[in-house]
XYZ file of N, CA and C in Angstrom:
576
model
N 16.259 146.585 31.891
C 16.004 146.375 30.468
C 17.322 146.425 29.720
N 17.499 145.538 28.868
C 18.830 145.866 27.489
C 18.014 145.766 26.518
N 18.619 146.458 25.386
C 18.673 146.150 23.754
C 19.642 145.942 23.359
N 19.313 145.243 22.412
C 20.494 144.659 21.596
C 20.251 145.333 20.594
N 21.638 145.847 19.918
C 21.888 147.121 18.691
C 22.723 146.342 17.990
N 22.037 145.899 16.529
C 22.775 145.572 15.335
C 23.615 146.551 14.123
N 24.749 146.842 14.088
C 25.109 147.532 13.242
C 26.316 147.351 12.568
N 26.976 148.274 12.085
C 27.821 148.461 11.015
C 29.476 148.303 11.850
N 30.284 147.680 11.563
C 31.579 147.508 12.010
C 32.489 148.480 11.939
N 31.851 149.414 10.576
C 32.318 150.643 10.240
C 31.619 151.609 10.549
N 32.243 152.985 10.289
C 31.140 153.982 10.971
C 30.605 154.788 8.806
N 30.844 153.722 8.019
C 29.902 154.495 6.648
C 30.721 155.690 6.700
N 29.785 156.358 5.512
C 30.593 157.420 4.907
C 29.784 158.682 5.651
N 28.479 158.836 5.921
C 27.966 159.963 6.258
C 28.351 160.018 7.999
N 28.965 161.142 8.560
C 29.236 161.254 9.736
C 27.647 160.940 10.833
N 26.809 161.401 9.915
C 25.687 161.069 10.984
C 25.105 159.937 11.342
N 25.860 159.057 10.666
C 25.528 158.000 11.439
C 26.854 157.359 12.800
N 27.535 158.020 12.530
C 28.720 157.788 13.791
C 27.787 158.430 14.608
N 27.275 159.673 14.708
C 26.764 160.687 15.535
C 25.734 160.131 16.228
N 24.863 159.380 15.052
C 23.658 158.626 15.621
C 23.870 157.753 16.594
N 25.079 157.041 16.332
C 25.413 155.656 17.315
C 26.076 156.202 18.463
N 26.295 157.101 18.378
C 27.215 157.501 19.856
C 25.582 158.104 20.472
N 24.850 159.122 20.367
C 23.806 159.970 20.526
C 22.831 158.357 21.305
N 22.388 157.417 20.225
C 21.575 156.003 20.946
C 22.353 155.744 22.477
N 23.909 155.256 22.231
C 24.570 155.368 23.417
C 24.071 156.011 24.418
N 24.324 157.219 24.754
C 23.959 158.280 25.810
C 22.586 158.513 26.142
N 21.278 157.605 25.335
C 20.218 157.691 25.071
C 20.266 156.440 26.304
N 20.257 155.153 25.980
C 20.136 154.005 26.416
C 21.015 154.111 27.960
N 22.128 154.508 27.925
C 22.881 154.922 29.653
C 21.907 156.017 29.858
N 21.378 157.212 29.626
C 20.674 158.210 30.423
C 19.103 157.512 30.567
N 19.043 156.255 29.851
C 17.092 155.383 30.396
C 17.777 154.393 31.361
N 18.946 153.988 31.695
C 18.953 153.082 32.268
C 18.954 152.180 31.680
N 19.057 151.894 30.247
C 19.103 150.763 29.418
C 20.789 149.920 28.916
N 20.543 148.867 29.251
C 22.357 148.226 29.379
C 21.786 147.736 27.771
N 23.283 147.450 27.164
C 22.950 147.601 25.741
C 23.766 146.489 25.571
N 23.098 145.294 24.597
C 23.774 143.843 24.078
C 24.122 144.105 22.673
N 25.318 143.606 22.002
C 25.666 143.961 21.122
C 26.352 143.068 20.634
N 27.333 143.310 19.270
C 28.217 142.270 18.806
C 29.795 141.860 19.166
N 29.964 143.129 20.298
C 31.642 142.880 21.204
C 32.525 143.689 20.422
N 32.593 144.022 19.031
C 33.676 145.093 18.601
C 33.938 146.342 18.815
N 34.810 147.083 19.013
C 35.892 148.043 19.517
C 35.542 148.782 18.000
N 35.697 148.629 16.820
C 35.568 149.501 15.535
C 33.666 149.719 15.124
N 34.204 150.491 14.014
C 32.944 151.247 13.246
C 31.887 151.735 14.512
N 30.745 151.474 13.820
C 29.349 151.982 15.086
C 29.195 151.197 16.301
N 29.866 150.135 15.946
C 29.733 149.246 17.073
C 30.454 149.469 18.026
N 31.436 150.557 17.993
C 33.045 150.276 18.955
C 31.911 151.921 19.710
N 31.700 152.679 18.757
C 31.264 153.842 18.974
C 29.763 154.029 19.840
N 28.632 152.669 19.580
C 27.824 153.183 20.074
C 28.159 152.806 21.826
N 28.969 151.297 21.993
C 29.196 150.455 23.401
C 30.342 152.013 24.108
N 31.167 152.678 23.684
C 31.942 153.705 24.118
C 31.081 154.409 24.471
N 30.142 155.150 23.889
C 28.696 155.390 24.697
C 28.109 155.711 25.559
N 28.132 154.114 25.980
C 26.980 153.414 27.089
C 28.208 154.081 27.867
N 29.074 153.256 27.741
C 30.301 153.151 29.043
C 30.533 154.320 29.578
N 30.687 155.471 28.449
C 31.262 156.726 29.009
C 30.413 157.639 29.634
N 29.221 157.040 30.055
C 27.800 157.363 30.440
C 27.345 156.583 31.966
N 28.545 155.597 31.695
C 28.397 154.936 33.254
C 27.242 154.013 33.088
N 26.988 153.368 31.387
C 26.048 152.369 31.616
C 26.731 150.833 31.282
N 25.846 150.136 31.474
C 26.502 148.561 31.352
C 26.357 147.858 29.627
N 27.287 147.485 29.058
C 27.319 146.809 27.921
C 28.136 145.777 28.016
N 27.202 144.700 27.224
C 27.346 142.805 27.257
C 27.760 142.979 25.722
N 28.832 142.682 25.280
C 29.566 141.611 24.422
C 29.206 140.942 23.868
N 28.763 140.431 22.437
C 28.601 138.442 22.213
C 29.428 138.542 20.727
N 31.299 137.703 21.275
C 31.623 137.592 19.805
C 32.327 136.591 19.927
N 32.332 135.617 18.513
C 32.890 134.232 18.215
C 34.011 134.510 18.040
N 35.120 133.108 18.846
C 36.214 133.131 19.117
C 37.245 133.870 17.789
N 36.686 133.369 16.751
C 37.658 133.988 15.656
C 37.599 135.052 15.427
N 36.514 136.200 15.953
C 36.984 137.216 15.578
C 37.294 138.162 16.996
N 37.253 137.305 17.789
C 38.147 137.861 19.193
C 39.726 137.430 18.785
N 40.057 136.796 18.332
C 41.482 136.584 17.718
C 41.679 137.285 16.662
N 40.734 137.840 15.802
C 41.479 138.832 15.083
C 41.204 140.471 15.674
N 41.242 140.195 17.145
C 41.904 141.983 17.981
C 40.982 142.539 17.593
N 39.447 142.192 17.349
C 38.188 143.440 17.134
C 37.400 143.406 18.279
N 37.628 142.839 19.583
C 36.725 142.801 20.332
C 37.175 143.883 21.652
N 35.898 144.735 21.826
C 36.484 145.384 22.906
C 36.517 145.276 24.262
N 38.095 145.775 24.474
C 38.419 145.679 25.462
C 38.265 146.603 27.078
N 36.989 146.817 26.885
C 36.368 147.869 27.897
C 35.054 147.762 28.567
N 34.397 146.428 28.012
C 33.168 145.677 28.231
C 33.195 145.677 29.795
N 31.327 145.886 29.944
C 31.078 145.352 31.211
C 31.124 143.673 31.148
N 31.254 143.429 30.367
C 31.239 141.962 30.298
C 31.160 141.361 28.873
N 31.928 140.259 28.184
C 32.710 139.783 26.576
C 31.946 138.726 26.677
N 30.790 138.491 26.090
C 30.822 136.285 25.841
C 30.935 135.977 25.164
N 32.384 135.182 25.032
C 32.987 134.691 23.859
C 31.939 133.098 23.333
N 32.114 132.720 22.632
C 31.336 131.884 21.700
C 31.817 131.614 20.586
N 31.288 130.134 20.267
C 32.499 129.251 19.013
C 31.631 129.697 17.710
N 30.540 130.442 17.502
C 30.021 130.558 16.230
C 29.220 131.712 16.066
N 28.687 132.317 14.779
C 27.830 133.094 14.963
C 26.361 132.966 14.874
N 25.735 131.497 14.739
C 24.979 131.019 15.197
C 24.586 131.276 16.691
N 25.222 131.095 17.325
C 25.869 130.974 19.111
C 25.881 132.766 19.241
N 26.334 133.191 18.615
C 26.383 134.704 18.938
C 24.733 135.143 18.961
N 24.455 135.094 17.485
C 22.686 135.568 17.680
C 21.878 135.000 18.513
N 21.799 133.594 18.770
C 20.827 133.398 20.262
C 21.125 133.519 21.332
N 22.446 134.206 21.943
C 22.431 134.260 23.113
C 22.838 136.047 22.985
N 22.537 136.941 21.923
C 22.276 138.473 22.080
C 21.096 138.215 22.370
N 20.047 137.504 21.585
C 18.209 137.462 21.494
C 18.116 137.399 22.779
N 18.881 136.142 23.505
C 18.219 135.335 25.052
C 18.186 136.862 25.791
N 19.263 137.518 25.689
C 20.045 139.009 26.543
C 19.421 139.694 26.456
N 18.207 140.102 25.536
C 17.892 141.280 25.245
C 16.387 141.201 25.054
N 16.246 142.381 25.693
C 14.508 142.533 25.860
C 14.138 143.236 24.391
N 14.624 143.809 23.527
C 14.192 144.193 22.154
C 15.394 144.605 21.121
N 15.467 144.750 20.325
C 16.437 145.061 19.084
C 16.151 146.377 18.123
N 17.152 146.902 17.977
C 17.500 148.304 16.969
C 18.520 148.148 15.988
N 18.056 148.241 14.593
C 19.376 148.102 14.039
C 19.749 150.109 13.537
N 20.820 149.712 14.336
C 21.433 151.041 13.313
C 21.744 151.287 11.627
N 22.351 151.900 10.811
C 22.765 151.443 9.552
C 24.121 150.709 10.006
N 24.137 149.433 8.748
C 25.034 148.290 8.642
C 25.108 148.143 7.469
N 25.911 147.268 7.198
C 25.861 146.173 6.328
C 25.083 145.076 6.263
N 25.960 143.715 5.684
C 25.158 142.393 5.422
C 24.386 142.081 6.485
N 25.552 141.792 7.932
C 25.392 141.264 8.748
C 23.824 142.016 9.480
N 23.968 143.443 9.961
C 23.276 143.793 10.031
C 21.677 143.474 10.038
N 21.530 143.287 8.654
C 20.176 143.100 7.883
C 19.883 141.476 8.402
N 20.649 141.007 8.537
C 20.643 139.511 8.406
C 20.337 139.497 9.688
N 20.631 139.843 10.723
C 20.444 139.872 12.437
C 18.926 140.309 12.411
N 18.671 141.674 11.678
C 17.168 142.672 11.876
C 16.463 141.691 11.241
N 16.189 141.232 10.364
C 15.229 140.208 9.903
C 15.190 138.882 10.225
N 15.894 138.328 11.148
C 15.794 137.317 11.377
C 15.389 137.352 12.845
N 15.114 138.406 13.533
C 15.001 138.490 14.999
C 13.192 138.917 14.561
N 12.904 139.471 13.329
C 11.846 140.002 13.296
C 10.986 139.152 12.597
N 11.269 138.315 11.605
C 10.883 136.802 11.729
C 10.699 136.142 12.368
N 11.532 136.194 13.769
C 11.166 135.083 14.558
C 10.061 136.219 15.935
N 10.106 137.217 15.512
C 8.868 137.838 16.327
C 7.516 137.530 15.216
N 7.545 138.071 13.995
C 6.308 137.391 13.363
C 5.910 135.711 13.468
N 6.648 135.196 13.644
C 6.353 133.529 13.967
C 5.655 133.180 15.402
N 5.655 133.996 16.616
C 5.651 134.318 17.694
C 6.836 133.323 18.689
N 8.128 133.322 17.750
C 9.108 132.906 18.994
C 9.429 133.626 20.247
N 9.229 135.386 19.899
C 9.515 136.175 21.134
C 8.143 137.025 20.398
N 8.232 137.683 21.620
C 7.248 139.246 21.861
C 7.795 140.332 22.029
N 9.421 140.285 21.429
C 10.388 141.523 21.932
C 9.838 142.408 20.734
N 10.274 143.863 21.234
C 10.074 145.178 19.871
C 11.245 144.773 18.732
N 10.730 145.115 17.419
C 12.363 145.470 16.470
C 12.349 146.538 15.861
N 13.071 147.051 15.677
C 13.034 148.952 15.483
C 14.259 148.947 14.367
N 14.029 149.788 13.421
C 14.809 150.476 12.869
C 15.662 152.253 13.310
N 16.504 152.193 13.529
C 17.150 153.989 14.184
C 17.718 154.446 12.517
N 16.520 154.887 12.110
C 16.864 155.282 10.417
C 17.453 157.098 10.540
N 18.574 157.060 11.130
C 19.693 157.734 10.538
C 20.055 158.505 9.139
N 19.788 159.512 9.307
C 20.037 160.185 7.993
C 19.429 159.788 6.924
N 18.345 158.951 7.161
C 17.503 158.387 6.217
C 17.904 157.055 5.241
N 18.509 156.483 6.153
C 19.711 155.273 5.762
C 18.532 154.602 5.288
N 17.515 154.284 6.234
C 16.809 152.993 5.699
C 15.139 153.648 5.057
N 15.554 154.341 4.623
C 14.254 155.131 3.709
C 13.562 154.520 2.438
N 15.181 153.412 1.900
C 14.456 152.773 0.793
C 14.229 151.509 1.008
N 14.537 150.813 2.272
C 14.430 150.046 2.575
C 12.911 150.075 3.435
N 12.254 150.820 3.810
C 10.765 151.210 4.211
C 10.036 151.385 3.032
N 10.195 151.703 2.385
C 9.185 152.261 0.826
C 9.472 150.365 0.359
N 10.416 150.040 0.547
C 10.209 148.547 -0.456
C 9.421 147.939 0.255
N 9.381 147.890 1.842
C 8.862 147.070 3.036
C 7.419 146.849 2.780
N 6.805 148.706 2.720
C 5.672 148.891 1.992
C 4.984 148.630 0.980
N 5.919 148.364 -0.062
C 5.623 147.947 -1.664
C 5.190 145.945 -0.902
N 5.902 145.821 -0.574
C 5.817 144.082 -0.198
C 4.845 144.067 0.641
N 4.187 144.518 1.174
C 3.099 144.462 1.874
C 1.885 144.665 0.836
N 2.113 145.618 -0.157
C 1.249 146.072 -1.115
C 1.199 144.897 -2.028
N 2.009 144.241 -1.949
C 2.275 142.787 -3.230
C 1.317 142.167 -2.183
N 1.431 141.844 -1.555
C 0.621 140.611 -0.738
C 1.455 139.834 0.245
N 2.599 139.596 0.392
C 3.826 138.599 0.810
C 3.836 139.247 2.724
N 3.519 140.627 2.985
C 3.199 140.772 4.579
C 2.290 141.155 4.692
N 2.075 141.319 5.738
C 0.404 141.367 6.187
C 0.613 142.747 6.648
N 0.012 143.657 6.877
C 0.058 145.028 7.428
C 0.591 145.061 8.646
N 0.077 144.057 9.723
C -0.012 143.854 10.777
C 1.678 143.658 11.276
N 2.231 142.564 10.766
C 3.610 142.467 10.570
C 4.637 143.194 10.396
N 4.082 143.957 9.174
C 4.999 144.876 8.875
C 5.023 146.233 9.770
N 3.774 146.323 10.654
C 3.474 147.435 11.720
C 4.686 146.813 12.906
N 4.946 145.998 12.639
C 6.035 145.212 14.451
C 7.279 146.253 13.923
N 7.560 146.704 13.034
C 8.921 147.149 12.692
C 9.230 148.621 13.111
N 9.419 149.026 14.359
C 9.328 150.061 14.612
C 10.522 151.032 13.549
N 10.156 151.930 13.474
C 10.598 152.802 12.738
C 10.684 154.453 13.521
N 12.107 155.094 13.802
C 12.328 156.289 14.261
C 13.874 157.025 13.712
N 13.676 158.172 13.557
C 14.840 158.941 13.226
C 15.993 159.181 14.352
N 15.302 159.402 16.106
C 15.635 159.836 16.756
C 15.429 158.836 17.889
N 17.263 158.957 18.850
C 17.049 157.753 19.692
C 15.923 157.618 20.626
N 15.464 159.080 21.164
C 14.771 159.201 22.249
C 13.428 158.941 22.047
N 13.261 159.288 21.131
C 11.744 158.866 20.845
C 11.753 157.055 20.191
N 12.779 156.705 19.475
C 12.983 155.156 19.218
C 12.838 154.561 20.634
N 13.501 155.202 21.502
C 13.424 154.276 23.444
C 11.783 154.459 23.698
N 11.193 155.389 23.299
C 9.694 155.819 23.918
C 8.950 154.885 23.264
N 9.160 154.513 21.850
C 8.254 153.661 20.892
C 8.640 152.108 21.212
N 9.913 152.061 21.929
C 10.005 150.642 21.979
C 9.550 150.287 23.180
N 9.539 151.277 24.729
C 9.303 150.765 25.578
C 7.077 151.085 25.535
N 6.811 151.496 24.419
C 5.286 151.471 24.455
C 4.958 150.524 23.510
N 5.684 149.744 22.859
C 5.468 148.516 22.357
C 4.662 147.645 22.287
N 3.563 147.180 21.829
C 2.770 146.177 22.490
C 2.678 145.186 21.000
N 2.988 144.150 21.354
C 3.214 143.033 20.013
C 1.072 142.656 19.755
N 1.530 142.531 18.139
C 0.426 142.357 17.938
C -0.385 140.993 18.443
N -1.928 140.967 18.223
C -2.267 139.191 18.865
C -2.875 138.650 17.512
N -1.979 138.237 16.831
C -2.297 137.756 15.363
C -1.405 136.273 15.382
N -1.849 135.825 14.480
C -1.062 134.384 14.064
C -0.504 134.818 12.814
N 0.822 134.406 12.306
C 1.426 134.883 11.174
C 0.488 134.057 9.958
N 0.285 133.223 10.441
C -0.575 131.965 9.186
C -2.073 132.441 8.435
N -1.739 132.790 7.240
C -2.890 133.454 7.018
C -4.029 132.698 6.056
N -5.130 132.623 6.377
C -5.891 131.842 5.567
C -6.696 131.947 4.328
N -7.185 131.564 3.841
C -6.751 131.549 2.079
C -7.891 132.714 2.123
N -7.569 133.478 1.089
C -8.833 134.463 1.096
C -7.932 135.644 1.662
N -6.750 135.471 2.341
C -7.222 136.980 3.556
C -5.491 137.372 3.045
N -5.576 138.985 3.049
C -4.017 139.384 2.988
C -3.571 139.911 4.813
């Protein structure tokens, strides 16, 4: 099994989320889980793949040539796949990876977690997507999730695919008991 872990380039201002990303690390090498990621050496990303490694587990790389030329990619990988875009980067982490976690991030981040979880509500994959809500990073980002479900715009059901955990070990337990819902995203008139 791998996951692919979306996160922050930086390690943020609250230490617990460095803590968190190293802690997932040693989580994912002590299940046996090889971990796909975005290839950088800095922030959570340099911290959670240091991790795996220093745990004796396997971590895959996926970063576009330009920012392997600007010296962020690390150099300690079980294996780097370089790639001309970041188009090219996100479908071949997805192809790699049996489910997704985003740690706290930034833009990019968010933009990876919802678009992998979109394309699980569409039924392109049946992989898990999980949030590792860290110090309560994504606390307001769950209460809005909820409010939008309460508007009408997700369906309960949908918004249930989004796993949600504080703690890596139990985030590995919820993702590997996973079972995708058997719904069609298309909802018919009348029904929330």
């Amino acid at each position: 099994m791998r996951l692919c872990v979306f996160c922050g380039s930086n390690a943020g201002q609250d230490p617990v989320y460095l803590d968190t990303a190293r802690a997932l690390g040693e989580a994912l090498a002590a299940s046996g889980i090889g971990l796909v990621y975005g290839g950088a050496s800095v922030g959570l990303m340099g911290a959670v793949a240091d991790a795996v490694l220093a745990k004796g587990g396997t971590v895959i790389g996926v970063m576009p040539q330009a920012l392997v030329d600007k010296e962020i990619a690390h150099k300690g990988l079980s294996d780097l796949r370089v790639v001309g875009s970041m188009h090219e980067r996100k479908a071949l982490m997805a192809e790699l990876a049996d489910g997704f976690i985003a740690l706290p991030g930034g833009l990019g981040t968010f933009e990876e977690l919802f678009e992998v979880w979109t394309w699980a509500q569409l039924g392109y994959h049946r992989k898990p997507c999980a949030l590792l809500n860290a110090g309560g990073f994504y606390d307001k980002l769950t209460d809005f999730l909820d409010d939008v479900v309460e508007r009408g715009f997700v369906k309960p059901i949908h918004r249930a695919m989004l796993i949600v955990e504080s703690e890596p070990v139990a985030l590995i337990e919820a993702i590997r008991a996973y079972e995708p819902p058997k719904v069609d995203k298309w909802i018919k008139a009348g029904e929330r």
